[in-house]
Amino acid sequence: MGLVYEEKVKMFFNEHLHEDEEIRYILDGEGFFDVRGIEDEWVRIRLEKGDLIVLPAGIYHRFTTDNKNYIKAMRLFKDEPKWTPLNRGPEVDSNPSRKEYVSRE
């Protein structure tokens, strides 16, 4: 598939959060979002063509493709686009978006 694609897929599989909602519409292919549950366990969500997912700001997650290694997705934004992933670590645990998300549990 190419080095650029492989690096992008690896980047998405690193556990991270965003300071805004992540809204994805799947145009083609299949993949998985893994999100952290209440007990910090992974919860796997399978997505395929036609699915829409909205991950709240502050939720730790990661993404990977299925064994076909192909997905075409559109990212949608409610406000001004923000693309910055914040990789999990002690400093990110104290991020205001993370604190707000955890307080809703």
CSV table of N, CA, C and O in Angstrom, one decimal, residues 10-91:
chain,number,residue,atom,x,y,z
A,10,LYS,N,-0.3,3.2,11.3
A,10,LYS,CA,0.4,3.1,12.6
A,10,LYS,C,0.1,4.2,13.5
A,10,LYS,O,-0.1,4.1,14.7
A,11,MET,N,0.1,5.5,13.0
A,11,MET,CA,-0.2,6.6,13.8
A,11,MET,C,-1.6,6.6,14.4
A,11,MET,O,-1.8,6.8,15.6
A,12,PHE,N,-2.6,6.1,13.6
A,12,PHE,CA,-4.0,6.0,14.1
A,12,PHE,C,-4.1,4.9,15.2
A,12,PHE,O,-5.0,5.0,16.0
A,13,PHE,N,-3.2,3.9,15.2
A,13,PHE,CA,-3.3,2.9,16.2
A,13,PHE,C,-2.7,3.3,17.5
A,13,PHE,O,-2.9,2.6,18.5
A,14,ASN,N,-1.9,4.3,17.6
A,14,ASN,CA,-1.4,4.8,18.9
A,14,ASN,C,-2.6,5.4,19.7
A,14,ASN,O,-3.4,6.2,19.2
A,15,GLU,N,-2.7,5.0,20.9
A,15,GLU,CA,-3.8,5.4,21.8
A,15,GLU,C,-3.7,6.9,22.0
A,15,GLU,O,-2.6,7.5,22.4
A,16,HIS,N,-4.8,7.6,21.8
A,16,HIS,CA,-4.8,9.1,21.9
A,16,HIS,C,-6.2,9.6,22.1
A,16,HIS,O,-7.2,8.9,22.2
A,17,LEU,N,-6.3,10.9,22.3
A,17,LEU,CA,-7.6,11.6,22.4
A,17,LEU,C,-7.5,12.9,21.6
A,17,LEU,O,-6.5,13.3,21.1
A,18,HIS,N,-8.7,13.5,21.4
A,18,HIS,CA,-8.8,14.8,20.8
A,18,HIS,C,-9.5,15.7,21.7
A,18,HIS,O,-10.3,15.3,22.5
A,19,GLU,N,-9.3,17.0,21.5
A,19,GLU,CA,-10.0,18.0,22.3
A,19,GLU,C,-11.3,18.4,21.8
A,19,GLU,O,-12.0,19.3,22.3
A,20,ASP,N,-11.7,17.8,20.7
A,20,ASP,CA,-13.0,18.0,20.1
A,20,ASP,C,-13.6,16.6,19.7
A,20,ASP,O,-12.9,15.7,19.7
A,21,GLU,N,-14.9,16.6,19.4
A,21,GLU,CA,-15.4,15.3,18.9
A,21,GLU,C,-14.7,14.8,17.7
A,21,GLU,O,-14.3,15.6,16.8
A,22,GLU,N,-14.6,13.5,17.5
A,22,GLU,CA,-14.2,13.0,16.3
A,22,GLU,C,-15.4,12.3,15.6
A,22,GLU,O,-16.0,11.4,16.1
A,23,ILE,N,-15.8,12.9,14.5
A,23,ILE,CA,-16.9,12.4,13.8
A,23,ILE,C,-16.4,11.8,12.4
A,23,ILE,O,-15.8,12.5,11.7
A,24,ARG,N,-16.7,10.5,12.2
A,24,ARG,CA,-16.3,9.8,11.0
A,24,ARG,C,-17.4,9.2,10.3
A,24,ARG,O,-18.2,8.5,11.0
A,25,TYR,N,-17.5,9.3,9.0
A,25,TYR,CA,-18.5,8.6,8.2
A,25,TYR,C,-17.7,7.7,7.3
A,25,TYR,O,-16.7,8.1,6.6
A,26,ILE,N,-18.0,6.4,7.3
A,26,ILE,CA,-17.3,5.4,6.5
A,26,ILE,C,-17.9,5.4,5.1
A,26,ILE,O,-19.0,5.0,4.9
A,27,LEU,N,-17.1,5.7,4.1
A,27,LEU,CA,-17.5,5.8,2.7
A,27,LEU,C,-17.3,4.4,2.0
A,27,LEU,O,-18.1,4.0,1.1
A,28,ASP,N,-16.3,3.7,2.5
A,28,ASP,CA,-16.0,2.4,1.9
A,28,ASP,C,-15.1,1.6,2.8
A,28,ASP,O,-14.3,2.2,3.5
A,29,GLY,N,-15.1,0.3,2.6
A,29,GLY,CA,-14.1,-0.6,3.4
A,29,GLY,C,-14.7,-0.8,4.8
A,29,GLY,O,-15.8,-0.5,5.2
A,30,GLU,N,-13.8,-1.3,5.7
A,30,GLU,CA,-14.1,-1.7,7.1
A,30,GLU,C,-12.9,-1.4,8.0
A,30,GLU,O,-11.8,-1.4,7.5
A,31,GLY,N,-13.2,-1.2,9.2
A,31,GLY,CA,-12.2,-1.0,10.2
A,31,GLY,C,-12.7,-1.0,11.6
A,31,GLY,O,-13.9,-1.3,11.8
A,32,PHE,N,-11.9,-0.7,12.6
A,32,PHE,CA,-12.3,-0.8,14.0
A,32,PHE,C,-11.8,0.4,14.8
A,32,PHE,O,-10.6,0.8,14.7
A,33,PHE,N,-12.7,1.0,15.5
A,33,PHE,CA,-12.3,2.0,16.6
A,33,PHE,C,-12.3,1.2,17.9
A,33,PHE,O,-13.3,0.5,18.2
A,34,ASP,N,-11.2,1.3,18.6
A,34,ASP,CA,-11.1,0.8,20.0
A,34,ASP,C,-11.2,2.0,20.9
A,34,ASP,O,-10.5,3.0,20.7
A,35,VAL,N,-12.1,1.9,21.9
A,35,VAL,CA,-12.3,3.0,22.9
A,35,VAL,C,-12.1,2.4,24.2
A,35,VAL,O,-12.4,1.2,24.5
A,36,ARG,N,-11.7,3.2,25.2
A,36,ARG,CA,-11.6,2.8,26.6
A,36,ARG,C,-12.9,2.8,27.3
A,36,ARG,O,-13.6,3.8,27.2
A,37,GLY,N,-13.2,1.7,27.9
A,37,GLY,CA,-14.4,1.6,28.7
A,37,GLY,C,-14.2,2.2,30.1
A,37,GLY,O,-13.1,2.6,30.5
A,38,ILE,N,-15.2,2.1,31.0
A,38,ILE,CA,-15.2,2.6,32.3
A,38,ILE,C,-14.1,2.0,33.2
A,38,ILE,O,-13.5,2.7,34.0
A,39,GLU,N,-13.8,0.7,33.0
A,39,GLU,CA,-12.7,0.1,33.7
A,39,GLU,C,-11.4,0.1,33.0
A,39,GLU,O,-10.5,-0.6,33.3
A,40,ASP,N,-11.3,1.0,32.0
A,40,ASP,CA,-10.1,1.2,31.2
A,40,ASP,C,-9.8,0.1,30.3
A,40,ASP,O,-8.7,-0.1,29.8
A,41,GLU,N,-10.8,-0.8,30.1
A,41,GLU,CA,-10.6,-1.9,29.1
A,41,GLU,C,-10.9,-1.4,27.7
A,41,GLU,O,-11.6,-0.4,27.5
A,42,TRP,N,-10.4,-2.1,26.7
A,42,TRP,CA,-10.7,-1.8,25.3
A,42,TRP,C,-12.1,-2.3,24.9
A,42,TRP,O,-12.4,-3.5,25.3
A,43,VAL,N,-12.8,-1.5,24.2
A,43,VAL,CA,-14.1,-1.9,23.7
A,43,VAL,C,-14.0,-1.7,22.2
A,43,VAL,O,-13.7,-0.6,21.7
A,44,ARG,N,-14.1,-2.7,21.4
A,44,ARG,CA,-13.9,-2.7,19.9
A,44,ARG,C,-15.3,-2.4,19.2
A,44,ARG,O,-16.3,-3.1,19.5
A,45,ILE,N,-15.2,-1.4,18.3
A,45,ILE,CA,-16.4,-1.1,17.5
A,45,ILE,C,-16.1,-1.3,16.1
A,45,ILE,O,-15.2,-0.6,15.5
A,46,ARG,N,-16.8,-2.2,15.4
A,46,ARG,CA,-16.6,-2.5,14.0
A,46,ARG,C,-17.4,-1.5,13.2
A,46,ARG,O,-18.6,-1.3,13.4
A,47,LEU,N,-16.7,-0.9,12.2
A,47,LEU,CA,-17.4,0.0,11.3
A,47,LEU,C,-17.3,-0.4,9.8
A,47,LEU,O,-16.2,-1.0,9.4
A,48,GLU,N,-18.3,-0.2,9.0
A,48,GLU,CA,-18.3,-0.6,7.6
A,48,GLU,C,-19.0,0.5,6.8
A,48,GLU,O,-19.5,1.5,7.4
A,49,LYS,N,-19.0,0.4,5.5
A,49,LYS,CA,-19.5,1.4,4.6
A,49,LYS,C,-20.9,1.8,5.1
A,49,LYS,O,-21.8,1.0,5.4
A,50,GLY,N,-21.1,3.1,5.2
A,50,GLY,CA,-22.4,3.7,5.6
A,50,GLY,C,-22.5,4.0,7.1
A,50,GLY,O,-23.5,4.6,7.5
A,51,ASP,N,-21.6,3.5,7.9
A,51,ASP,CA,-21.6,3.8,9.4
A,51,ASP,C,-21.1,5.2,9.7
A,51,ASP,O,-20.2,5.7,9.0
A,52,LEU,N,-21.6,5.7,10.7
A,52,LEU,CA,-21.2,7.0,11.3
A,52,LEU,C,-20.9,6.8,12.7
A,52,LEU,O,-21.6,6.1,13.5
A,53,ILE,N,-19.8,7.4,13.2
A,53,ILE,CA,-19.4,7.3,14.6
A,53,ILE,C,-19.0,8.7,15.1
A,53,ILE,O,-18.4,9.5,14.4
A,54,VAL,N,-19.4,9.0,16.3
A,54,VAL,CA,-19.1,10.2,17.0
A,54,VAL,C,-18.4,9.9,18.3
A,54,VAL,O,-19.0,9.3,19.2
A,55,LEU,N,-17.1,10.1,18.4
A,55,LEU,CA,-16.4,9.9,19.6
A,55,LEU,C,-16.3,11.3,20.4
A,55,LEU,O,-15.9,12.3,19.8
A,56,PRO,N,-16.7,11.3,21.7
A,56,PRO,CA,-16.7,12.5,22.4
A,56,PRO,C,-15.3,13.0,22.6
A,56,PRO,O,-14.3,12.2,22.7
A,57,ALA,N,-15.1,14.3,22.8
A,57,ALA,CA,-13.8,14.9,23.1
A,57,ALA,C,-13.4,14.3,24.5
A,57,ALA,O,-14.2,14.0,25.4
A,58,GLY,N,-12.1,13.9,24.5
A,58,GLY,CA,-11.5,13.4,25.8
A,58,GLY,C,-11.5,11.9,25.9
A,58,GLY,O,-10.9,11.4,26.9
A,59,ILE,N,-12.1,11.2,25.0
A,59,ILE,CA,-12.1,9.7,25.1
A,59,ILE,C,-10.8,9.2,24.5
A,59,ILE,O,-10.5,9.5,23.4
A,60,TYR,N,-10.2,8.3,25.2
A,60,TYR,CA,-9.0,7.6,24.6
A,60,TYR,C,-9.5,6.6,23.6
A,60,TYR,O,-10.4,5.8,23.9
A,61,HIS,N,-8.8,6.6,22.5
A,61,HIS,CA,-9.2,5.6,21.4
A,61,HIS,C,-8.0,5.4,20.5
A,61,HIS,O,-7.0,6.0,20.6
A,62,ARG,N,-8.2,4.4,19.6
A,62,ARG,CA,-7.3,4.1,18.5
A,62,ARG,C,-8.1,3.5,17.3
A,62,ARG,O,-9.3,3.2,17.5
A,63,PHE,N,-7.5,3.4,16.2
A,63,PHE,CA,-8.2,2.9,15.0
A,63,PHE,C,-7.3,2.0,14.2
A,63,PHE,O,-6.0,2.2,14.2
A,64,THR,N,-7.9,1.0,13.6
A,64,THR,CA,-7.1,0.1,12.7
A,64,THR,C,-8.1,-0.4,11.7
A,64,THR,O,-9.3,-0.5,11.9
A,65,THR,N,-7.5,-0.9,10.6
A,65,THR,CA,-8.3,-1.5,9.5
A,65,THR,C,-8.5,-3.0,9.8
A,65,THR,O,-7.9,-3.5,10.7
A,66,ASP,N,-9.4,-3.6,9.0
A,66,ASP,CA,-9.6,-5.0,9.1
A,66,ASP,C,-8.5,-5.7,8.3
A,66,ASP,O,-7.5,-5.1,7.8
A,67,ASN,N,-8.6,-7.0,8.1
A,67,ASN,CA,-7.6,-7.8,7.4
A,67,ASN,C,-7.5,-7.4,5.9
A,67,ASN,O,-6.5,-7.8,5.2
A,68,LYS,N,-8.4,-6.7,5.3
A,68,LYS,CA,-8.4,-6.3,3.9
A,68,LYS,C,-7.5,-5.0,3.8
A,68,LYS,O,-7.1,-4.6,2.7
A,69,ASN,N,-7.2,-4.4,4.9
A,69,ASN,CA,-6.3,-3.2,5.0
A,69,ASN,C,-6.8,-2.0,4.1
A,69,ASN,O,-6.0,-1.4,3.5
A,70,TYR,N,-8.1,-1.8,4.1
A,70,TYR,CA,-8.6,-0.7,3.2
A,70,TYR,C,-9.8,-0.1,3.9
A,70,TYR,O,-10.8,-0.8,4.4
A,71,ILE,N,-9.8,1.2,4.0
A,71,ILE,CA,-11.0,2.0,4.5
A,71,ILE,C,-10.9,3.4,3.8
A,71,ILE,O,-9.8,3.9,3.6
A,72,LYS,N,-12.1,3.9,3.5
A,72,LYS,CA,-12.2,5.3,3.1
A,72,LYS,C,-13.2,5.9,4.0
A,72,LYS,O,-14.3,5.6,4.0
A,73,ALA,N,-12.7,6.9,4.7
A,73,ALA,CA,-13.6,7.6,5.7
A,73,ALA,C,-13.5,9.1,5.5
A,73,ALA,O,-12.5,9.7,5.1
A,74,MET,N,-14.6,9.8,5.9
A,74,MET,CA,-14.6,11.2,5.9
A,74,MET,C,-14.7,11.7,7.3
A,74,MET,O,-15.5,11.2,8.1
A,75,ARG,N,-13.9,12.7,7.7
A,75,ARG,CA,-14.0,13.3,9.0
A,75,ARG,C,-14.8,14.5,8.9
A,75,ARG,O,-14.6,15.4,8.0
A,76,LEU,N,-15.8,14.6,9.8
A,76,LEU,CA,-16.7,15.8,9.8
A,76,LEU,C,-16.4,16.6,11.1
A,76,LEU,O,-16.0,16.0,12.1
A,77,PHE,N,-16.6,17.9,11.0
A,77,PHE,CA,-16.3,18.8,12.1
A,77,PHE,C,-17.6,19.6,12.4
A,77,PHE,O,-18.3,20.1,11.5
A,78,LYS,N,-17.8,19.8,13.7
A,78,LYS,CA,-18.9,20.7,14.2
A,78,LYS,C,-18.5,22.1,14.2
A,78,LYS,O,-19.3,23.0,13.8
A,79,ASP,N,-17.2,22.4,14.5
A,79,ASP,CA,-16.7,23.8,14.6
A,79,ASP,C,-15.5,23.8,13.7
A,79,ASP,O,-15.3,23.1,12.8
A,80,GLU,N,-14.6,24.7,14.1
A,80,GLU,CA,-13.3,24.8,13.3
A,80,GLU,C,-12.5,23.5,13.4
A,80,GLU,O,-12.4,23.0,14.5
A,81,PRO,N,-12.1,23.0,12.3
A,81,PRO,CA,-11.3,21.7,12.3
A,81,PRO,C,-10.1,21.7,13.2
A,81,PRO,O,-9.3,22.7,13.2
A,82,LYS,N,-10.0,20.7,14.0
A,82,LYS,CA,-8.8,20.4,14.8
A,82,LYS,C,-8.4,19.0,14.5
A,82,LYS,O,-9.2,18.1,14.6
A,83,TRP,N,-7.1,18.8,14.2
A,83,TRP,CA,-6.7,17.4,13.9
A,83,TRP,C,-5.7,16.8,14.9
A,83,TRP,O,-5.2,15.7,14.7
A,84,THR,N,-5.3,17.6,15.9
A,84,THR,CA,-4.2,17.2,16.7
A,84,THR,C,-4.6,16.0,17.7
A,84,THR,O,-5.4,16.2,18.5
A,85,PRO,N,-3.9,14.9,17.5
A,85,PRO,CA,-4.1,13.8,18.5
A,85,PRO,C,-3.1,14.0,19.6
A,85,PRO,O,-2.0,14.4,19.5
A,86,LEU,N,-3.6,13.8,20.8
A,86,LEU,CA,-2.8,13.9,22.0
A,86,LEU,C,-2.6,12.4,22.6
A,86,LEU,O,-3.5,11.8,23.0
A,87,ASN,N,-1.4,11.9,22.4
A,87,ASN,CA,-1.1,10.5,22.8
A,87,ASN,C,-1.2,10.4,24.3
A,87,ASN,O,-0.8,11.3,25.1
A,88,ARG,N,-1.7,9.2,24.7
A,88,ARG,CA,-1.9,9.0,26.2
A,88,ARG,C,-0.6,9.1,27.0
A,88,ARG,O,0.4,8.6,26.6
A,89,GLY,N,-0.8,9.7,28.1
A,89,GLY,CA,0.3,9.9,29.0
A,89,GLY,C,-0.2,10.7,30.2
A,89,GLY,O,-1.2,11.3,30.2
A,90,PRO,N,0.6,10.8,31.3
A,90,PRO,CA,0.2,11.5,32.5
A,90,PRO,C,-0.2,13.0,32.2
A,90,PRO,O,-1.2,13.5,32.8
A,91,GLU,N,0.5,13.7,31.3
A,91,GLU,CA,0.2,15.1,31.1
A,91,GLU,C,-1.1,15.2,30.3
A,91,GLU,O,-1.9,16.1,30.6
